[in-house]
């Protein structure tokens, strides 16, 4: 079974600082994908970044980067130069590619608050 | 491409009533998923369709829950004899491959059972 653990219920960061949101995972599948989603108070889940288990380089998308450490089974999200609009819930999720990526398994989330 | 649409956005119902939610996925996505999210938690998988075939169901999906995807287009999720514990956000997502192109979520239907 796949499991995602996010140990930070809440994070408070000053605007323009970088922030790291932690995510560890557990799976027996040799091939998998890791995702980060942002959920503002309006409720929609916004896809931020993806890392495949066999990708040679860490994923980056604009201000978002994923610090992927396969041996430690961690996939931390780094947001550089945080903005007030980054305040939201952030979810780490995993999908098993071998089974055709049938579903995402989510962590419990981290609430990020950016202070001006 | 207007994204994934869900209707209604909010639903308040009395305990014991039946409710039905609709999801319209992105047109070229053949995979459709339903998730349930309770307050302060991450979304939990309910069921998955590839085209019109329902390929996987979570044990969370009791016999009061049924989902359909006729003709492989839109999907409906029905809850019969609603209970207060059914109060949650119901999220629909669609995907083309389920891989690095991601899963696109709708804005969800928030159900309140009173």
Coordinates of C-alpha atoms in Angstrom, one line a residue:
Chain A
X1 CA 0.0 0.0 0.0
X2 CA 1.1 3.5 -0.7
X3 CA 1.3 6.1 2.0
X4 CA 2.1 9.8 2.1
X5 CA 3.1 11.6 5.3
X6 CA 3.2 15.4 5.8
X7 CA 4.4 16.2 9.3
X8 CA 3.9 20.0 9.3
X9 CA 0.3 20.9 10.0
X10 CA 1.0 24.6 9.6
X11 CA 3.9 26.8 8.4
X12 CA 4.3 30.6 8.8
X13 CA 6.7 32.4 6.6
X14 CA 7.6 36.0 5.9
X15 CA 6.9 37.3 2.4
X16 CA 9.8 36.9 0.0
X17 CA 11.4 34.2 2.0
X18 CA 11.9 30.6 0.7
X19 CA 9.9 27.8 2.3
X20 CA 10.3 24.0 2.3
X21 CA 7.2 21.8 2.8
X22 CA 8.1 18.3 3.9
X23 CA 6.7 15.1 2.4
X24 CA 7.8 11.5 2.9
X25 CA 6.3 8.5 1.2
X26 CA 6.2 4.7 1.4
X27 CA 5.5 2.3 -1.5
X28 CA 6.6 -1.1 -2.7
X29 CA 6.1 -0.1 -6.3
X30 CA 9.4 0.4 -8.2
X31 CA 7.8 3.0 -10.4
X32 CA 5.7 5.8 -9.1
X33 CA 5.0 9.5 -9.5
X34 CA 5.0 12.2 -6.9
X35 CA 2.8 15.3 -7.1
X36 CA 2.2 18.6 -5.2
X37 CA -1.1 20.3 -5.3
X38 CA -2.2 23.7 -3.9
X39 CA -5.7 24.2 -2.5
X40 CA -6.7 27.8 -1.8
X41 CA -9.7 28.6 0.4
X42 CA -11.9 28.5 -2.7
X43 CA -11.4 24.7 -2.7
X44 CA -10.0 23.8 -6.1
X45 CA -6.9 21.6 -6.3
X46 CA -4.2 23.2 -8.4
X47 CA -1.5 21.0 -9.8
X48 CA 2.0 22.5 -9.1
X49 CA 4.7 20.0 -9.9
X50 CA 5.5 16.3 -10.8
X51 CA 8.4 14.1 -10.1
X52 CA 8.8 10.6 -11.7
X53 CA 10.7 8.0 -9.6
X54 CA 13.1 7.4 -12.5
X55 CA 13.6 11.1 -13.4
X56 CA 17.3 11.9 -13.2
X57 CA 16.9 15.5 -12.2
X58 CA 14.7 17.2 -9.6
X59 CA 11.6 18.8 -11.1
X60 CA 11.3 22.6 -11.3
X61 CA 8.3 24.8 -12.3
X62 CA 8.9 28.5 -12.0
X63 CA 9.2 29.3 -8.3
X64 CA 8.5 25.7 -7.3
X65 CA 11.1 23.0 -7.1
X66 CA 10.9 19.4 -5.8
X67 CA 13.8 18.2 -3.6
X68 CA 13.6 14.5 -4.4
X69 CA 15.7 12.1 -2.3
X70 CA 14.8 8.6 -3.4
X71 CA 16.8 6.7 -0.8
X72 CA 15.2 8.7 2.0
X73 CA 11.8 8.5 0.3
X74 CA 11.2 12.2 0.6
X75 CA 9.8 14.7 -1.9
X76 CA 9.9 18.1 -0.3
X77 CA 8.4 21.1 -2.1
X78 CA 10.5 24.3 -2.1
X79 CA 8.8 27.6 -2.9
X80 CA 11.3 30.4 -3.6
X81 CA 10.5 34.1 -3.0
X82 CA 7.2 33.4 -1.3
X83 CA 4.2 35.7 -2.1
X84 CA 1.0 36.5 -0.2
X85 CA -0.9 34.5 -2.8
X86 CA 1.0 31.4 -1.8
X87 CA -1.1 31.2 1.4
X88 CA -3.1 27.9 1.0
X89 CA -3.2 24.2 1.9
X90 CA -0.5 22.2 0.1
X91 CA -0.9 18.5 -0.5
X92 CA 1.7 15.9 -1.5
X93 CA 0.4 12.9 -3.4
X94 CA 1.6 9.7 -5.0
X95 CA 0.5 7.7 -7.9
X96 CA 1.5 4.1 -8.9
X97 CA 2.6 4.1 -12.5
X98 CA 2.8 0.3 -12.8
X99 CA -1.0 0.0 -12.3
X100 CA -1.6 2.7 -14.9
X101 CA -1.6 5.4 -12.3
X102 CA -5.1 4.5 -11.3
X103 CA -5.3 6.9 -8.4
X104 CA -3.6 9.5 -6.3
X105 CA -3.0 8.9 -2.6
X106 CA -2.8 12.2 -0.6
X107 CA -1.1 13.3 2.6
X108 CA -2.9 15.3 5.2
X109 CA -1.6 18.6 3.9
X110 CA 0.3 21.6 5.3
X111 CA -1.4 25.0 5.7
X112 CA 1.1 27.6 4.6
X113 CA 0.6 31.2 5.7
X114 CA 2.6 34.0 4.2
X115 CA 2.9 37.1 6.4
X116 CA 3.5 40.5 4.9
Chain B
X1 CA -10.9 23.5 -22.8
X2 CA -12.8 24.8 -19.8
X3 CA -11.3 22.5 -17.2
X4 CA -13.2 20.0 -15.0
X5 CA -16.7 21.2 -14.1
X6 CA -18.7 20.1 -11.1
X7 CA -22.3 20.8 -10.3
X8 CA -23.7 21.9 -7.9
X9 CA -21.0 23.8 -6.0
X10 CA -22.9 23.5 -2.8
X11 CA -25.7 21.1 -1.6
X12 CA -27.6 21.2 1.6
X13 CA -29.8 18.2 2.2
X14 CA -31.8 16.6 5.0
X15 CA -30.6 13.3 6.4
X16 CA -32.2 10.4 4.6
X17 CA -32.5 12.2 1.2
X18 CA -30.8 11.2 -2.0
X19 CA -28.4 13.5 -3.7
X20 CA -26.7 13.4 -7.1
X21 CA -23.6 15.3 -8.2
X22 CA -22.3 15.7 -11.8
X23 CA -18.8 16.0 -13.1
X24 CA -17.8 17.0 -16.7
X25 CA -14.2 16.1 -17.3
X26 CA -11.8 17.6 -19.8
X27 CA -13.0 16.3 -23.1
X28 CA -9.9 14.4 -24.2
X29 CA -9.3 12.8 -20.8
X30 CA -10.5 9.2 -20.7
X31 CA -9.7 8.7 -16.9
X32 CA -12.1 10.1 -14.3
X33 CA -11.8 10.0 -10.5
X34 CA -14.0 10.8 -7.6
X35 CA -12.5 11.8 -4.2
X36 CA -14.0 12.8 -0.9
X37 CA -12.4 15.4 1.3
X38 CA -13.4 16.1 4.9
X39 CA -12.4 19.2 6.9
X40 CA -8.7 19.3 7.6
X41 CA -7.9 16.1 5.7
X42 CA -6.4 15.2 2.3
X43 CA -8.7 13.9 -0.4
X44 CA -9.6 10.2 -0.2
X45 CA -10.1 8.1 -3.3
X46 CA -13.6 6.8 -3.9
X47 CA -13.7 5.4 -7.5
X48 CA -12.1 5.5 -10.9
X49 CA -13.4 5.2 -14.5
X50 CA -11.5 4.6 -17.7
X51 CA -13.9 5.6 -20.4
X52 CA -17.2 4.2 -19.3
X53 CA -15.8 1.3 -17.3
X54 CA -15.6 1.6 -13.5
X55 CA -12.3 -0.1 -12.8
X56 CA -11.7 0.5 -9.1
X57 CA -13.8 1.3 -6.1
X58 CA -12.6 2.1 -2.6
X59 CA -14.1 0.3 0.4
X60 CA -15.1 3.8 1.5
X61 CA -17.8 3.6 -1.2
X62 CA -20.6 1.9 0.7
X63 CA -23.6 0.4 -1.0
X64 CA -25.3 3.8 -0.5
X65 CA -22.9 5.3 -3.0
X66 CA -23.1 4.7 -6.8
X67 CA -21.2 6.3 -9.6
X68 CA -21.7 6.1 -13.3
X69 CA -20.1 7.4 -16.4
X70 CA -22.4 6.7 -19.4
X71 CA -20.7 6.9 -22.8
X72 CA -17.4 7.7 -21.2
X73 CA -18.2 11.4 -20.9
X74 CA -19.7 13.1 -17.8
X75 CA -20.0 11.2 -14.6
X76 CA -22.6 11.2 -11.7
X77 CA -22.1 10.3 -8.1
X78 CA -25.3 9.4 -6.2
X79 CA -25.6 9.1 -2.4
X80 CA -28.7 7.4 -1.2
X81 CA -30.2 7.9 2.3
X82 CA -27.7 10.5 3.2
X83 CA -26.1 10.5 6.7
X84 CA -24.5 13.4 8.6
X85 CA -21.1 11.6 8.1
X86 CA -21.5 12.1 4.4
X87 CA -20.9 15.8 4.8
X88 CA -17.7 16.6 2.9
X89 CA -16.3 18.1 -0.3
X90 CA -16.7 15.7 -3.2
X91 CA -13.9 16.3 -5.8
X92 CA -13.8 15.1 -9.4
X93 CA -10.6 14.8 -11.3
X94 CA -9.7 13.8 -14.9
X95 CA -6.5 12.7 -16.5
X96 CA -5.2 11.7 -19.9
X97 CA -2.5 9.4 -18.8
X98 CA -2.3 9.7 -15.0
X99 CA 1.4 10.5 -15.3
X100 CA 3.4 13.7 -15.4
X101 CA 0.7 15.6 -17.2
X102 CA -1.1 15.5 -13.9
X103 CA -4.7 15.1 -12.7
X104 CA -7.0 18.1 -13.2
X105 CA -9.5 18.7 -10.4
X106 CA -12.8 20.4 -10.5
X107 CA -13.8 22.9 -7.8
X108 CA -15.8 20.3 -5.9
X109 CA -19.3 19.9 -4.5
X110 CA -19.6 20.7 -0.9
X111 CA -22.3 18.6 0.7
X112 CA -23.9 19.4 4.0
X113 CA -26.3 16.9 5.5
X114 CA -28.5 18.4 8.3

